[in-house]
Backbone as CSV, one residue per row, in Angstrom:
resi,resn,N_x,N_y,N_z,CA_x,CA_y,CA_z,C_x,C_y,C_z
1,UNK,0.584,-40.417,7.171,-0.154,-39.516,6.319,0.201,-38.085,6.730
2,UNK,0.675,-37.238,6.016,1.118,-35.897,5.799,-0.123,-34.964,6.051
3,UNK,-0.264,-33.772,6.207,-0.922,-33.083,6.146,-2.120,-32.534,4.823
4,UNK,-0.922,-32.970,4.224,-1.599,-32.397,2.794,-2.385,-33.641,1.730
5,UNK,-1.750,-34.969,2.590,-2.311,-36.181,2.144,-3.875,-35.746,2.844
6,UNK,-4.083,-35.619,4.442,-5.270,-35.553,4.483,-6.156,-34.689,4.031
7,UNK,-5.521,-33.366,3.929,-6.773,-32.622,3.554,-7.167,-32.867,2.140
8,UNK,-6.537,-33.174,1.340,-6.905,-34.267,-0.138,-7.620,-35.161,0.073
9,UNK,-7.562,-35.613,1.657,-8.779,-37.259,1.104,-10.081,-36.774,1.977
10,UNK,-10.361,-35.262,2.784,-11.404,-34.878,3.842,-11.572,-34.087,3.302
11,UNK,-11.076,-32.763,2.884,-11.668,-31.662,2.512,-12.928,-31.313,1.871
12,UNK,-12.867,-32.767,0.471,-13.941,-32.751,-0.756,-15.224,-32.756,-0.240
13,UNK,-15.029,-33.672,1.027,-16.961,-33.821,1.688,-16.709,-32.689,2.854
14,UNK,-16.507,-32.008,2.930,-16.769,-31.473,3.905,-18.403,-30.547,4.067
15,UNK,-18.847,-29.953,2.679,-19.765,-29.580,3.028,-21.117,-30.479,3.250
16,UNK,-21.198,-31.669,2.388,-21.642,-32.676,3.000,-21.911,-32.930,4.461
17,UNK,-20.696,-33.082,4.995,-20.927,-33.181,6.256,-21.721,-32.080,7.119
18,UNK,-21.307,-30.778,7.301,-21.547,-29.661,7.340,-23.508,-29.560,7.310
19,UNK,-23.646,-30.002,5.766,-25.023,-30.037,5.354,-26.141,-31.195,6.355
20,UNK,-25.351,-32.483,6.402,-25.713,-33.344,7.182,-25.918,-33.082,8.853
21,UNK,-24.712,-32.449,9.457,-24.805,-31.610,10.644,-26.146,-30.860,11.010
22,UNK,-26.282,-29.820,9.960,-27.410,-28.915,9.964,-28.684,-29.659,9.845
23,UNK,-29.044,-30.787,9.461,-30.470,-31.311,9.033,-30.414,-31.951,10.335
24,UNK,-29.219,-32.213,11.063,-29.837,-33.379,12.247,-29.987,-31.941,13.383
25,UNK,-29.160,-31.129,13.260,-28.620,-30.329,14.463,-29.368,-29.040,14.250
26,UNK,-29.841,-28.861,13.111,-30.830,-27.329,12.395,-29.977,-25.956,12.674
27,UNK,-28.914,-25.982,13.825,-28.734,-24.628,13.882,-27.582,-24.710,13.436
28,UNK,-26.976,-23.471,12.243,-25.575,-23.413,11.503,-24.696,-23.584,12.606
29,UNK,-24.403,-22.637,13.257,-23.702,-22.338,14.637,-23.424,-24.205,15.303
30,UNK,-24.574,-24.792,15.772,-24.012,-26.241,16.418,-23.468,-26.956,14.800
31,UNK,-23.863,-26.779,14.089,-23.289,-27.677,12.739,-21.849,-27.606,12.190
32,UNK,-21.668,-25.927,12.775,-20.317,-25.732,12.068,-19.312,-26.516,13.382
33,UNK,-19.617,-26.755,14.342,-18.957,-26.746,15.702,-18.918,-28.695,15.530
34,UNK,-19.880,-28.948,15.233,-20.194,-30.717,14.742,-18.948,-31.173,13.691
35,UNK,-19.000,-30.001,12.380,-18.128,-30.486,11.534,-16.727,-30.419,11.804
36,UNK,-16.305,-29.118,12.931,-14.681,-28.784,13.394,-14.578,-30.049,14.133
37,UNK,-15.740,-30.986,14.650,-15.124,-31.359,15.841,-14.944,-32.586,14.693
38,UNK,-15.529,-33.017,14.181,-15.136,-34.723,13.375,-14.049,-34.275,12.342
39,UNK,-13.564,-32.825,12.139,-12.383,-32.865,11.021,-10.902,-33.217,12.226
40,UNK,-11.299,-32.674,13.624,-10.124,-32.952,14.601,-10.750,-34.545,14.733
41,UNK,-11.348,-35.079,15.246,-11.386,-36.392,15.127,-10.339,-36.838,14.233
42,UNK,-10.842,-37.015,12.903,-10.718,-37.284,11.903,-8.871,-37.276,11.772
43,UNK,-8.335,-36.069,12.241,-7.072,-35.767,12.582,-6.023,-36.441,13.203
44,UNK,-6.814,-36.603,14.397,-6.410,-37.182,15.501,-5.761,-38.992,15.268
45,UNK,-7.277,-39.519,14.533,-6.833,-40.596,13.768,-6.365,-40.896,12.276
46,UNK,-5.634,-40.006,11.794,-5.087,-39.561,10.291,-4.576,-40.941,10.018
47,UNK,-3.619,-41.753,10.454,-3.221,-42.715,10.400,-3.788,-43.959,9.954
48,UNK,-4.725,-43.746,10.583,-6.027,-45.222,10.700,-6.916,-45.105,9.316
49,UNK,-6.761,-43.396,9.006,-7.837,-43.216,7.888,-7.414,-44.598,6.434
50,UNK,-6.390,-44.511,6.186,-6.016,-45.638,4.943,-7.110,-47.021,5.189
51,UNK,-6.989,-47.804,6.554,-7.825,-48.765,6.880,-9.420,-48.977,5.607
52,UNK,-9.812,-47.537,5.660,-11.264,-47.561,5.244,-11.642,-47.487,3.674
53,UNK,-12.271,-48.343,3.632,-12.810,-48.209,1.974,-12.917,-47.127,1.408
54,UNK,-14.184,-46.337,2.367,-14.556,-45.384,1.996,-14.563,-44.156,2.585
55,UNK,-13.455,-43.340,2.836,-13.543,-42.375,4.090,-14.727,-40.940,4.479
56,UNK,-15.673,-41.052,3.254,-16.272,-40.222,3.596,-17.309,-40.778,3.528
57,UNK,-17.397,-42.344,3.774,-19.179,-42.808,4.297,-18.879,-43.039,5.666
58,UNK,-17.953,-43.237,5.928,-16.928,-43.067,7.195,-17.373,-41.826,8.140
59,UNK,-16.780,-40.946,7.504,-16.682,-39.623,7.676,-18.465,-39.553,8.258
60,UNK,-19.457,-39.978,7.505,-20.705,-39.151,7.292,-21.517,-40.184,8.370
61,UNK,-20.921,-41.197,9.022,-21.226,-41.956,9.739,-20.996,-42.036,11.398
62,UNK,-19.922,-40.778,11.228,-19.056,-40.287,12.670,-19.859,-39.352,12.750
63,UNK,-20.443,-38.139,11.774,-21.197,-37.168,12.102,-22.697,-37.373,12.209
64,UNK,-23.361,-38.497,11.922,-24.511,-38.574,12.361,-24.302,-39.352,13.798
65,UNK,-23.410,-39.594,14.229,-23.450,-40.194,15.505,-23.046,-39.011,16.792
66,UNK,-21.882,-38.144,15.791,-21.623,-37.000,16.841,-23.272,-36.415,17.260
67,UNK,-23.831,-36.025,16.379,-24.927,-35.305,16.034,-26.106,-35.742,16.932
68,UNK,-26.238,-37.649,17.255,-27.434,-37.867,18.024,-26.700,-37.414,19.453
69,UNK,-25.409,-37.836,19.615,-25.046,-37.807,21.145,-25.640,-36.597,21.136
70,UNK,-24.763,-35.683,20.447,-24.967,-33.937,20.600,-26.332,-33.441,21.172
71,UNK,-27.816,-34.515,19.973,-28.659,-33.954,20.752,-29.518,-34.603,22.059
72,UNK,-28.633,-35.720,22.328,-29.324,-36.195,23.453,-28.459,-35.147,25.271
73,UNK,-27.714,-34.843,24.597,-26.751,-34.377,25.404,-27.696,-33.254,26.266
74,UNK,-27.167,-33.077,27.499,-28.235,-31.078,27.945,-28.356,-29.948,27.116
75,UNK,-26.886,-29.447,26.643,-26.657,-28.647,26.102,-27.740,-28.381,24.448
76,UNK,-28.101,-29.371,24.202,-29.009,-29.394,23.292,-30.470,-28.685,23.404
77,UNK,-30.727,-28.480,24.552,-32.561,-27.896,25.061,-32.533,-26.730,23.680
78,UNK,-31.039,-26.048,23.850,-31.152,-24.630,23.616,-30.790,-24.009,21.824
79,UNK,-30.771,-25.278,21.210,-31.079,-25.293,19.570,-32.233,-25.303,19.347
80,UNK,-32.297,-23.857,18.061,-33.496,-23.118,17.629,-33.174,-23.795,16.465
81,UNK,-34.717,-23.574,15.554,-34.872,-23.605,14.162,-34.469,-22.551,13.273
82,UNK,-33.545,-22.815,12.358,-33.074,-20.986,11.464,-32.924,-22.249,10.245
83,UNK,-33.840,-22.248,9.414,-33.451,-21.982,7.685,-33.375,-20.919,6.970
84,UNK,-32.070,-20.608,6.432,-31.738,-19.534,5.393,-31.142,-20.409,4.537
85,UNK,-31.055,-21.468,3.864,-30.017,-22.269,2.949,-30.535,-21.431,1.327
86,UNK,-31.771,-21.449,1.385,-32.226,-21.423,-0.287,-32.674,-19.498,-0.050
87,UNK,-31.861,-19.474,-1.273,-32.187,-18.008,-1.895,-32.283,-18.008,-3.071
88,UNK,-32.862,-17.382,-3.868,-32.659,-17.049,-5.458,-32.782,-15.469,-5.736
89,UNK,-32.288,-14.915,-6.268,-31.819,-13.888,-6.959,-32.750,-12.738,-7.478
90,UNK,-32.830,-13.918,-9.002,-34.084,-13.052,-9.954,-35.045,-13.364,-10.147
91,UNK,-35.768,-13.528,-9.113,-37.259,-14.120,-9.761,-38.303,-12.124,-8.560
92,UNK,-39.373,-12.458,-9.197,-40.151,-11.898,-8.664,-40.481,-11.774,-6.971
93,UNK,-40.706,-10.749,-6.078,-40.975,-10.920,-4.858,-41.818,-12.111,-4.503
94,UNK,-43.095,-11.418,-5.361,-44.425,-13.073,-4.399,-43.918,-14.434,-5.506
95,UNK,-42.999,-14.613,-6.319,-42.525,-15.622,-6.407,-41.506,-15.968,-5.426
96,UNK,-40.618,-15.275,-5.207,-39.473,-15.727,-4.010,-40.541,-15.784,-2.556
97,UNK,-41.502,-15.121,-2.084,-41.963,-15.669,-0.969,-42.570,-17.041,-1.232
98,UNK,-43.179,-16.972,-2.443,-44.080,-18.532,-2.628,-43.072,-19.864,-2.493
99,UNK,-41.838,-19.263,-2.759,-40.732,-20.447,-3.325,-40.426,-20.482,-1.610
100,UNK,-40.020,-19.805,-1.245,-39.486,-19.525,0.994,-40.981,-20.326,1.251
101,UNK,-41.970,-19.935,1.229,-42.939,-20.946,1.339,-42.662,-22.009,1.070
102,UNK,-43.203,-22.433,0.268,-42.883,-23.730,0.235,-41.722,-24.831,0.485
103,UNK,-40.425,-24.001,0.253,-39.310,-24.874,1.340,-39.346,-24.908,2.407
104,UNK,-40.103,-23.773,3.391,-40.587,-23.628,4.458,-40.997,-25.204,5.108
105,UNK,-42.536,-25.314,4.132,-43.307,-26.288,4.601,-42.622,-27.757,4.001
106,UNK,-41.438,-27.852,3.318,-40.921,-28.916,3.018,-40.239,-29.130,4.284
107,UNK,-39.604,-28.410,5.060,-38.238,-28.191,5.556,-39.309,-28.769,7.406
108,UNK,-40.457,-28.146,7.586,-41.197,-28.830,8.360,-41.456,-29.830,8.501
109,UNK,-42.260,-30.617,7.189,-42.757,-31.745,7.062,-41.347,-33.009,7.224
110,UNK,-40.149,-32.818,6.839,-38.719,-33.461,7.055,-38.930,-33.445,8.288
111,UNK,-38.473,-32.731,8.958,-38.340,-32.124,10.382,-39.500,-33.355,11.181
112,UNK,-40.689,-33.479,10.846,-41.939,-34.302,11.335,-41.668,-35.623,10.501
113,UNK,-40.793,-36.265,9.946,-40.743,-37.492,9.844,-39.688,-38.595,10.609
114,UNK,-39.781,-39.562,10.811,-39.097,-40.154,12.127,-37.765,-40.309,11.574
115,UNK,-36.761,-40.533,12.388,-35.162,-40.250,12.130,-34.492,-40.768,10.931
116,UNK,-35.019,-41.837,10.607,-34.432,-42.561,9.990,-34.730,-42.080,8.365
117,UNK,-36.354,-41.767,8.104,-36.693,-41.340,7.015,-36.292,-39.835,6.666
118,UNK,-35.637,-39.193,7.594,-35.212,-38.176,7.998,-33.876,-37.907,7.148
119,UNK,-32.911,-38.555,7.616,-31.530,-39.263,7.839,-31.115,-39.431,5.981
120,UNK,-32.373,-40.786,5.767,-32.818,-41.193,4.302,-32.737,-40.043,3.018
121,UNK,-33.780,-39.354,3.357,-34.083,-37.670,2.693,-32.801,-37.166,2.369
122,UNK,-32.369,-36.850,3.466,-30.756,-36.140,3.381,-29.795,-36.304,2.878
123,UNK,-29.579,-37.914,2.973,-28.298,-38.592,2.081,-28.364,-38.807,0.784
124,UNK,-30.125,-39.018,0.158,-30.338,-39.437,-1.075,-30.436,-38.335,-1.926
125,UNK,-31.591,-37.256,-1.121,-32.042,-36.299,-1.852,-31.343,-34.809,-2.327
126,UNK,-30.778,-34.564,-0.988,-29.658,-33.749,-0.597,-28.578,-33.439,-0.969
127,UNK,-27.648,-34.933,-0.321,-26.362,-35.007,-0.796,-26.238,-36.066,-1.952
128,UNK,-26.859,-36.563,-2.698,-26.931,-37.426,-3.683,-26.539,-38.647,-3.338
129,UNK,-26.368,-39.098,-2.213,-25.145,-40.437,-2.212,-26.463,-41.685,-2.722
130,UNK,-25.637,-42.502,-3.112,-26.440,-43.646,-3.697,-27.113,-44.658,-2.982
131,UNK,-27.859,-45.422,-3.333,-28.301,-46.386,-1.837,-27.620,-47.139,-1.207
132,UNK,-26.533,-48.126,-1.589,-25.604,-48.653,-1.213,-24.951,-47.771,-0.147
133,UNK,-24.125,-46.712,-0.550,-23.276,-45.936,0.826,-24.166,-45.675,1.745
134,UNK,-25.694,-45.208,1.543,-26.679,-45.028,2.440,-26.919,-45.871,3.059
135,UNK,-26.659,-47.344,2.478,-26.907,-48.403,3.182,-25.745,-48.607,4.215
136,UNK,-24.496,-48.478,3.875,-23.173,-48.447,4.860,-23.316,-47.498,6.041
137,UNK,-23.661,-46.499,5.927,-23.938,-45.039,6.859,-24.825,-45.818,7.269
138,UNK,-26.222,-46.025,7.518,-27.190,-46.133,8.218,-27.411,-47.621,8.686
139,UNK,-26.534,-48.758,8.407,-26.316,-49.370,8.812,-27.445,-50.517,8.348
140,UNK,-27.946,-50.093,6.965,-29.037,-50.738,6.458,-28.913,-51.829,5.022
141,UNK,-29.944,-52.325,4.398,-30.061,-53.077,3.231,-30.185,-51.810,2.583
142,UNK,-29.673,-52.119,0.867,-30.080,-50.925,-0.048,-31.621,-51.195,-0.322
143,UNK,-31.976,-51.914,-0.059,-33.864,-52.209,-0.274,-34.309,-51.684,0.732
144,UNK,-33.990,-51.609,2.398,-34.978,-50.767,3.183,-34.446,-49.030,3.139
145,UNK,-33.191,-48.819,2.415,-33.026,-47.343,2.111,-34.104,-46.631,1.319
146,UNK,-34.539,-47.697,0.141,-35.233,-47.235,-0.809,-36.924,-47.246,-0.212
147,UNK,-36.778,-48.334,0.644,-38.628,-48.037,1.198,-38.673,-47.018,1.953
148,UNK,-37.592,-46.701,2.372,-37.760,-45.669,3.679,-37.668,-44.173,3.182
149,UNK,-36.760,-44.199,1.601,-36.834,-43.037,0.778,-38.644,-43.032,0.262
150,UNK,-39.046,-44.438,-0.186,-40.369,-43.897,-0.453,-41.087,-43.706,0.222
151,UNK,-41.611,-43.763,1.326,-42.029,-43.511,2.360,-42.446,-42.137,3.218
152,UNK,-40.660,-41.818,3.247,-40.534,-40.439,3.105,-41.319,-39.709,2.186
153,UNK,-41.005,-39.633,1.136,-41.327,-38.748,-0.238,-42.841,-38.814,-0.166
154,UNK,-43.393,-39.975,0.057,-44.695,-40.770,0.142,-45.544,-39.474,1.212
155,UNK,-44.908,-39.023,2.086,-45.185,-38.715,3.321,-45.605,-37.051,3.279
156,UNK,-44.437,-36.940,2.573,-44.370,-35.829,2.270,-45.306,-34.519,1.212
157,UNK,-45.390,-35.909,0.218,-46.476,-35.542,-0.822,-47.674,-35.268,-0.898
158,UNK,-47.939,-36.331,0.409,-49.815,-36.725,0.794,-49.762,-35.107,1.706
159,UNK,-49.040,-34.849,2.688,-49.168,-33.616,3.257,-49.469,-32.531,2.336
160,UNK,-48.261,-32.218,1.685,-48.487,-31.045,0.801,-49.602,-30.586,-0.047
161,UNK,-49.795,-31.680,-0.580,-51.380,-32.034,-1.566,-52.665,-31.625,-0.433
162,UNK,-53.356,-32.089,0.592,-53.382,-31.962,2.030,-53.325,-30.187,1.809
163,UNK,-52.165,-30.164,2.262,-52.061,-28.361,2.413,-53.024,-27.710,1.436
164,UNK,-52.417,-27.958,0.202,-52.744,-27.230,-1.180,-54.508,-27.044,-1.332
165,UNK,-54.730,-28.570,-0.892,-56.187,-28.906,-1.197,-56.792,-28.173,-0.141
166,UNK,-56.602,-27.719,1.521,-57.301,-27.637,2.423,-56.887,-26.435,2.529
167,UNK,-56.007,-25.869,2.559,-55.141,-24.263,2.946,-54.728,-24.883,4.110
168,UNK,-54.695,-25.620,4.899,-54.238,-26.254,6.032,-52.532,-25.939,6.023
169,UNK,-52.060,-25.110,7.115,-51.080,-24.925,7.461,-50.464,-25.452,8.832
């Protein structure tokens, strides 16, 4: 495989990955450093890539694994929380804070659900992938992807409502 063969079959997910990095790893800085390191992976074994069905459930399956070592690792104590992903433009000030609000408290409540429903959120909601590849990545049935997506969502909803209803922050 040529150079230009691979970056044709890696390039397309890359922000995917990237995106996936950041939800396990939160800080841009370790995410971008997550994604250089699985595109040299990825490099390294260029050859082997043909083997795989699918190289970017592949792909998205090397970076959630870089990602737990990463944070079980020491070097991990010292990752902060920074969301800046969502901006909008033209809307009104106390509409753009209400809207930062509330991704705020979405971006928390994710953050407070256990890994897997976590993981779930990200691949379905996020990056769109379907339940099946979610099921390949996570090493699951497409039926416990989908309980664990509702679950999530489930989780998420009862909080917010919760918030809304109580002012509870």
């Amino acid at each position: 495989m040529n150079q230009s063969d691979f970056l044709n079959s890696v390039l397309p997910f890359k922000n995917k990955v990237f995106r996936l990095a950041k939800r396990l790893l939160v800080s841009s800085e370790e995410a971008e450093d997550a994604t250089q390191e699985l595109y040299f992976k990825l490099w390294k074994n260029k050859e082997k890539l043909s083997e795989y069905k699918n190289v970017e459930a592949f792909a998205m399956t090397m970076t959630k694994n870089y990602c737990y070592d990463r944070l079980k690792s020491k070097q991990a104590s010292n990752l902060t929380l920074v969301h800046s992903n969502y901006k909008e433009n033209d809307t009104a000030l106390e509409k753009k804070l209400e809207y930062q609000d509330s991704v705020s408290q979405v971006h928390r409540l994710i953050e407070k659900l256990p890994e897997q429903q976590k993981l779930v959120i990200q691949l379905r909601d996020i990056e769109q992938y379907d339940y099946e590849e979610i099921g390949k990545m996570l090493d699951l049935k497409p039926t416990a992807v989908r309980v664990a997506l509702s679950r999530a969502r489930k989780t998420i909803r009862e909080e917010l409502i919760k918030q809304h209803n109580y002012g509870i922050i």
